[in-house]
Coordinates of N, CA, C and O in Angstrom, one line a residue:
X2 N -22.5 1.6 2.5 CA -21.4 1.4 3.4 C -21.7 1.6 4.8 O -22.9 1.9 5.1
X3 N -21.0 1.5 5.7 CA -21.0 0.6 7.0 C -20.6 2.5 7.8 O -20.0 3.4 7.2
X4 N -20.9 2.5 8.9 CA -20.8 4.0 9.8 C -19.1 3.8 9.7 O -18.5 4.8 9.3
X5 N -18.6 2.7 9.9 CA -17.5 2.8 9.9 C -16.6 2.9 8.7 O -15.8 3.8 8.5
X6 N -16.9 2.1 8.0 CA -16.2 2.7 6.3 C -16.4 4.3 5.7 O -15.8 4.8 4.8
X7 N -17.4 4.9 6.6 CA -17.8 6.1 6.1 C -16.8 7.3 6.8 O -16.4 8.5 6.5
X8 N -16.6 6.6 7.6 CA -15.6 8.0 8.4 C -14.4 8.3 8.4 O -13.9 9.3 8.9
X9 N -14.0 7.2 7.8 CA -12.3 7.8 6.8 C -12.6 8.6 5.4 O -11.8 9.4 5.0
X10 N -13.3 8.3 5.0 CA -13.6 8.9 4.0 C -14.1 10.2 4.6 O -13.9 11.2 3.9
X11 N -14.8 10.5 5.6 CA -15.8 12.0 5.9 C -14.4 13.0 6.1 O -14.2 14.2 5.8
X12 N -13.4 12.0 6.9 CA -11.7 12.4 7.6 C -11.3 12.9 6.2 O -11.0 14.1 6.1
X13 N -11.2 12.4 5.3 CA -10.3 12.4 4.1 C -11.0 13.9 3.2 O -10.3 14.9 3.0
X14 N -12.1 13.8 2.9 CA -12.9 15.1 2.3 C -13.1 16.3 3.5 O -13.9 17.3 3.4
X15 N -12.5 16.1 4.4 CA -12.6 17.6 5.4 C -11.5 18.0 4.7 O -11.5 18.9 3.8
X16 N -10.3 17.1 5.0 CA -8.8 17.7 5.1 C -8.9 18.0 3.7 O -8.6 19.2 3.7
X17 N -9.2 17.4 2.3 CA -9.0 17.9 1.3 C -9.8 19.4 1.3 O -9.2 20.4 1.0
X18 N -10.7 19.4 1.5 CA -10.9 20.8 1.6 C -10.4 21.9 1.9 O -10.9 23.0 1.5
X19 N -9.1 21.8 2.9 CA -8.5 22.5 3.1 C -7.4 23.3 2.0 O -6.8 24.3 2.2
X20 N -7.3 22.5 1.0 CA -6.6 22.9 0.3 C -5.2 22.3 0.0 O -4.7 21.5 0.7
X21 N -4.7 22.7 -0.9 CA -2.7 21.7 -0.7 C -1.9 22.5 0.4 O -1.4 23.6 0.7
X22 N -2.0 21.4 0.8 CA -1.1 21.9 2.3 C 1.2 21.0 2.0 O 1.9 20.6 2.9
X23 N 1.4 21.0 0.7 CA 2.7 20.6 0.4 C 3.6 21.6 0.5 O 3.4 22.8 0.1
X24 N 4.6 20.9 1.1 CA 5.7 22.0 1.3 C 7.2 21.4 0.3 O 8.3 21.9 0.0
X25 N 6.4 20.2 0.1 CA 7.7 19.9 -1.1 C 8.9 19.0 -0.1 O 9.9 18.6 -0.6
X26 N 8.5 18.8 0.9 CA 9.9 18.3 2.3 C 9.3 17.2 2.3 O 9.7 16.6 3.3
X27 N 8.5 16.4 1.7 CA 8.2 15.2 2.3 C 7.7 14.7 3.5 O 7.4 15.6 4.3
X28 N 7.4 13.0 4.0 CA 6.7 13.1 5.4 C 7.9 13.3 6.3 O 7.6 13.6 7.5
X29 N 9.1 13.2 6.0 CA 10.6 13.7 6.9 C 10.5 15.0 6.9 O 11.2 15.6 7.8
X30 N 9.9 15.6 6.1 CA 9.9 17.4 6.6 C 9.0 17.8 7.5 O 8.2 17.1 8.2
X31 N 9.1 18.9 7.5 CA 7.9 20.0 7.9 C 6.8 19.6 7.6 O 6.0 19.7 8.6
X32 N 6.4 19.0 6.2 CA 4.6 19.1 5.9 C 4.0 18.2 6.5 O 4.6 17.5 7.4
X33 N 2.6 18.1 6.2 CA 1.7 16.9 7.0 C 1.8 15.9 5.9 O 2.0 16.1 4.7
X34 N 1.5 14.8 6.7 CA 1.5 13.8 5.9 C -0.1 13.4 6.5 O -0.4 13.6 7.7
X35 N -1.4 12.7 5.3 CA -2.6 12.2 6.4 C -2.4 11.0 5.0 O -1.9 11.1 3.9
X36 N -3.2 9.7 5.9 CA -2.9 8.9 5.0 C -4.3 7.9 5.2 O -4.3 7.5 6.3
X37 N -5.3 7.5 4.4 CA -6.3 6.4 4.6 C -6.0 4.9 4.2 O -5.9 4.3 3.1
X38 N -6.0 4.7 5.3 CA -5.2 3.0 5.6 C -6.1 1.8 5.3 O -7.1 2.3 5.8
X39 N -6.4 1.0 5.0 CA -7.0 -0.1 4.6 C -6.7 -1.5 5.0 O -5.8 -1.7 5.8
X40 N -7.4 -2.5 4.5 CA -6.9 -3.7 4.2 C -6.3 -4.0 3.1 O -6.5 -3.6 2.0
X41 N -5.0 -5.3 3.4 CA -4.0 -5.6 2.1 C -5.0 -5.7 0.9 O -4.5 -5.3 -0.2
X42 N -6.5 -6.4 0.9 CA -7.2 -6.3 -0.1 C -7.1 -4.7 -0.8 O -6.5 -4.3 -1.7
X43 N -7.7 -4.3 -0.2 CA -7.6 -2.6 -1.0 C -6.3 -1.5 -0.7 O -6.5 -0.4 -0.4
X44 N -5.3 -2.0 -0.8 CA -4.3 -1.3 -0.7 C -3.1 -2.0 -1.4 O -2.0 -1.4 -1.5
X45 N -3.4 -3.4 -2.1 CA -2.6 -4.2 -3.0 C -2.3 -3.5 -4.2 O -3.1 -2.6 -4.4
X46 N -1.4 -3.6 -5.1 CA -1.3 -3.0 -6.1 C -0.5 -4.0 -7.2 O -0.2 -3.8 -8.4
X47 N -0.2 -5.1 -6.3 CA 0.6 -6.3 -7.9 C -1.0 -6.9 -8.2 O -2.0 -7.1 -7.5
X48 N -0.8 -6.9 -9.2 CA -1.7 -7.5 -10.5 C -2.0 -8.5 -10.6 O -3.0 -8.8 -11.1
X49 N -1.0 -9.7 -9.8 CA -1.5 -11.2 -9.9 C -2.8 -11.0 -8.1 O -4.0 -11.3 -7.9
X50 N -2.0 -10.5 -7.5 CA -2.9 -10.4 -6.5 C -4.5 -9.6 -6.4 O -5.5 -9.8 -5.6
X51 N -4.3 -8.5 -7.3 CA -5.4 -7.9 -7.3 C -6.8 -8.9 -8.0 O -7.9 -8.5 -7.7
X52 N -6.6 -10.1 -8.8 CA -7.5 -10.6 -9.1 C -8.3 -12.0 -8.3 O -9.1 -12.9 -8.5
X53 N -7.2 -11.7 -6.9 CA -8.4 -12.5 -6.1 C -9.3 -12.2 -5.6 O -9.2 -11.0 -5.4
X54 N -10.6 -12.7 -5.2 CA -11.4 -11.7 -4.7 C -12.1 -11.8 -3.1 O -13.0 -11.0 -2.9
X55 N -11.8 -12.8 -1.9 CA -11.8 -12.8 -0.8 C -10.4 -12.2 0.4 O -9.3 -12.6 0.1
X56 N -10.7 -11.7 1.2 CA -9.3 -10.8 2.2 C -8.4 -12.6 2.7 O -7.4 -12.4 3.4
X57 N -8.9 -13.9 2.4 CA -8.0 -14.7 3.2 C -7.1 -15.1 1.5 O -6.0 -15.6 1.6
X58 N -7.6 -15.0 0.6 CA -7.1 -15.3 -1.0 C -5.9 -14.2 -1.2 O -4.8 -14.4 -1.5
X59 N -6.5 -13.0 -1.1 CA -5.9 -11.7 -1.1 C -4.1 -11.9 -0.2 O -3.1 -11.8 -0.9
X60 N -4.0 -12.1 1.3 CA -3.4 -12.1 2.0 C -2.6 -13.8 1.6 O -1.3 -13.8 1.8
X61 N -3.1 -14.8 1.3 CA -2.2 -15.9 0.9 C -1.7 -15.9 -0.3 O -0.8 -16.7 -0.5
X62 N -2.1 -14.9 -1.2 CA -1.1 -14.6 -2.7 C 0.3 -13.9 -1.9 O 1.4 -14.2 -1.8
X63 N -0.4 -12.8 -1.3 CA 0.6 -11.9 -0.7 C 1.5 -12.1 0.1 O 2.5 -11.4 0.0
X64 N 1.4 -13.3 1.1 CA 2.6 -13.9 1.8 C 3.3 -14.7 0.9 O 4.4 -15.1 1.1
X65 N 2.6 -15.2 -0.3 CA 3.3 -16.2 -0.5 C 4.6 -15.5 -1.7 O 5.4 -16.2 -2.2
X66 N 4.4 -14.2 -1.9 CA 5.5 -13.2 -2.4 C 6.5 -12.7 -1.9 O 7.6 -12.6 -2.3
X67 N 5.9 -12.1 -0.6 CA 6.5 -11.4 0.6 C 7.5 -12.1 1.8 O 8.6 -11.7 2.2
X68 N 6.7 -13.3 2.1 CA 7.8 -14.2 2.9 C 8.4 -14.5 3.2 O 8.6 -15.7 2.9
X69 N 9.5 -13.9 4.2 CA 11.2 -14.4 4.8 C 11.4 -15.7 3.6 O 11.6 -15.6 2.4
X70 N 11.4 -16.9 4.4 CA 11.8 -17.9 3.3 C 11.8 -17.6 1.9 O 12.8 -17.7 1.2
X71 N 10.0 -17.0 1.1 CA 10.3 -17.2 -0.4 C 11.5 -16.1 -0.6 O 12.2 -16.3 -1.5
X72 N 11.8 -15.0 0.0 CA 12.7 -13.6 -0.2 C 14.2 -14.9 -0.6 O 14.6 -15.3 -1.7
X73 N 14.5 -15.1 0.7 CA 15.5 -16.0 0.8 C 16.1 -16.8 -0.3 O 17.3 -16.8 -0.7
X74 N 14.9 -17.6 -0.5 CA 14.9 -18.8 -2.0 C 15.3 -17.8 -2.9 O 16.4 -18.2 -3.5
X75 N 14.8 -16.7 -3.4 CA 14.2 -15.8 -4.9 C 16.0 -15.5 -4.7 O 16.7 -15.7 -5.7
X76 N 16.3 -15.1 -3.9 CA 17.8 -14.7 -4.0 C 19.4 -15.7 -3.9 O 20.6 -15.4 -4.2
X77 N 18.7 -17.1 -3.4 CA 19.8 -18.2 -3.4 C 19.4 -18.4 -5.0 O 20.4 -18.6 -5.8
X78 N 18.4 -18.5 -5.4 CA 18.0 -19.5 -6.8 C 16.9 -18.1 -7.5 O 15.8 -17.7 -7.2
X79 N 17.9 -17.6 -8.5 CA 16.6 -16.0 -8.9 C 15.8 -17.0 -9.8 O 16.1 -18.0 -10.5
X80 N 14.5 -16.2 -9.5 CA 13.6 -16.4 -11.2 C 12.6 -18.0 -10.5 O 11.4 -18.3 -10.9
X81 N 13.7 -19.0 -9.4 CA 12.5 -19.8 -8.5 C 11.3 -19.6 -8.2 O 10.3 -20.4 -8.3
X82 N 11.3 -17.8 -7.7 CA 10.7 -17.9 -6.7 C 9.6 -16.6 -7.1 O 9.7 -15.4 -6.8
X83 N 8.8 -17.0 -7.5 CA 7.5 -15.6 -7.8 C 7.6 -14.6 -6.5 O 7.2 -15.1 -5.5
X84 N 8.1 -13.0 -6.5 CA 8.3 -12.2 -5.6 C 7.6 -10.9 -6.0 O 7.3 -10.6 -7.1
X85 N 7.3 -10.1 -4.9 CA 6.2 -9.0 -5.5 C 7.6 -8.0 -6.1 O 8.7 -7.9 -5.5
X86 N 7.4 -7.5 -6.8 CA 8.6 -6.0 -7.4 C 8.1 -4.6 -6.8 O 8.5 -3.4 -7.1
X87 N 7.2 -4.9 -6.1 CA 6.8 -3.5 -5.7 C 7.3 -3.8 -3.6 O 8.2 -3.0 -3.2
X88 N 6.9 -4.4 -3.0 CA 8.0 -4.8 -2.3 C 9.0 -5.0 -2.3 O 9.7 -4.5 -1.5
X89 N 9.5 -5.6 -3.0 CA 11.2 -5.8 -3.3 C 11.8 -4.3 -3.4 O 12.9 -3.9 -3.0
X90 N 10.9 -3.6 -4.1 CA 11.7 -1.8 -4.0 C 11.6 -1.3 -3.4 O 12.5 -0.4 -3.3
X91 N 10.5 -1.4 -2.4 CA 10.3 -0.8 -1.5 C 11.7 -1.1 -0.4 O 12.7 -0.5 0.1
X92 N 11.2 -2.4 -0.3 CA 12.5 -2.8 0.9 C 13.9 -2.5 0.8 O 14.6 -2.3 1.8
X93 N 14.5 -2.6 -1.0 CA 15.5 -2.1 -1.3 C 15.9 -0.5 -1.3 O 17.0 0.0 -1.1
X94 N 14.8 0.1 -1.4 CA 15.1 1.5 -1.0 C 15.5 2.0 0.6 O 16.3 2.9 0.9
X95 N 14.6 1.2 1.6 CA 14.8 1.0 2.7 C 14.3 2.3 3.3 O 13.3 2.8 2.8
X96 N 15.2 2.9 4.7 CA 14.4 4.3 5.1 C 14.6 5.2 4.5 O 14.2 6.2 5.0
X97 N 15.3 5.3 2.9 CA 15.5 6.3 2.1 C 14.2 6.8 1.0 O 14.1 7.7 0.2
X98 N 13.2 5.7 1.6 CA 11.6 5.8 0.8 C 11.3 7.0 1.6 O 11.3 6.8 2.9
X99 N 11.0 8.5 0.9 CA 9.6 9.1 1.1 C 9.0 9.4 0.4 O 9.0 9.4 -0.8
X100 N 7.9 10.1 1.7 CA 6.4 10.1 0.7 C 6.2 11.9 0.5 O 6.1 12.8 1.4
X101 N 6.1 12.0 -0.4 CA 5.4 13.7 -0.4 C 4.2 13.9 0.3 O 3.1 13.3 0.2
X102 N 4.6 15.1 1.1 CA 3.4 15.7 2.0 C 2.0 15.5 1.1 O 2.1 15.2 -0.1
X103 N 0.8 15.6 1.8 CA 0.0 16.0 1.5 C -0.9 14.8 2.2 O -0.5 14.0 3.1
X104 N -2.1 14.9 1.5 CA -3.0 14.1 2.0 C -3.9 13.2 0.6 O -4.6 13.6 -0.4
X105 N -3.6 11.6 1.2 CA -3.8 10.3 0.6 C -4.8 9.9 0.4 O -5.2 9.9 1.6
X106 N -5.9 9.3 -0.4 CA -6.7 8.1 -0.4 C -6.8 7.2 -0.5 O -6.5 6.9 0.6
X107 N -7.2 6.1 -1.1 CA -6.8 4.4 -1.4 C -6.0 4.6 -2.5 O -5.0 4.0 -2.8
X108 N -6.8 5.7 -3.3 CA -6.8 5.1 -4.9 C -5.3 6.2 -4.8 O -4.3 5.8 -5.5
X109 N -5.2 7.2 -4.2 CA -4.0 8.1 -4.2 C -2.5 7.2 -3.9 O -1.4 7.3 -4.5
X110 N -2.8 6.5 -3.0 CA -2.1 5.9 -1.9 C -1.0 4.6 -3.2 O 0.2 4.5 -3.4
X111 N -2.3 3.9 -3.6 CA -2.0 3.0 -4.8 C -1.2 3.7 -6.0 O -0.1 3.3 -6.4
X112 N -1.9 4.7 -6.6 CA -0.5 5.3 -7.5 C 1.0 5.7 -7.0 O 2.0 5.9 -7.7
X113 N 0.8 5.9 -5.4 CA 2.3 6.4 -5.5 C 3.1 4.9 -5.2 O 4.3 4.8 -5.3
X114 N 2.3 3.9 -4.9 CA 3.0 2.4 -4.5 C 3.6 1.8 -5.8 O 4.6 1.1 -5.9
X115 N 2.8 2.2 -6.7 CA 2.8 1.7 -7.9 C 4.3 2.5 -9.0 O 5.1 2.0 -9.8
X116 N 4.2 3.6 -8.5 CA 5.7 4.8 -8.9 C 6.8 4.3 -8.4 O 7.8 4.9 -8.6

């Protein structure tokens, strides 16, 4: 891996070292929140998308789920319009989504998207 792929991860195994730092309040509380961010390739978690395998394949499944218009369509005409369910809840939850304190990885990050 690349100097730069290496140093979120060096970021990610300090902080874990520190120990559980949760206070149970979420990132609206008190606790810290640290989070290792990616590309939509590695941070995807619908299943039709995960089996493409280049970042411009990755990102044209993904708009083509996510997109003002298809949202639009999926809701004048349901069942038209292939929509991700893991966006759709997210958005339906709205600012009432949090995240529990603590500190994230890809693969951490992806289980709670997936919850």
């Amino acid at each position: 891996p690349s100097r730069k792929k290496k140093r979120p991860r060096k970021v990610y195994n300090a902080k874990k070292k520190l120990g559980p730092i949760s206070d149970g309040k979420g990132a609206g509380g008190n606790g810290v929140l640290a989070l290792c961010l990616s590309s939509r390739r590695n941070m995807c978690v619908h299943e039709r998308v995960l089996h493409e395998s280049d970042r411009e394949a990755v990102d044209a499944a993904c708009r083509s789920m996510t997109a003002t218009w298809v949202l639009e369509e999926s809701k004048k005409n349901p069942g038209s319009m292939e929509t991700c369910s893991y966006y759709d809840n997210f958005q339906a939850a709205g600012e009432a989504t949090t995240m529990p304190s603590g500190i994230y990885d890809l693969e951490e990050l992806k289980k709670w998207g997936k919850s």
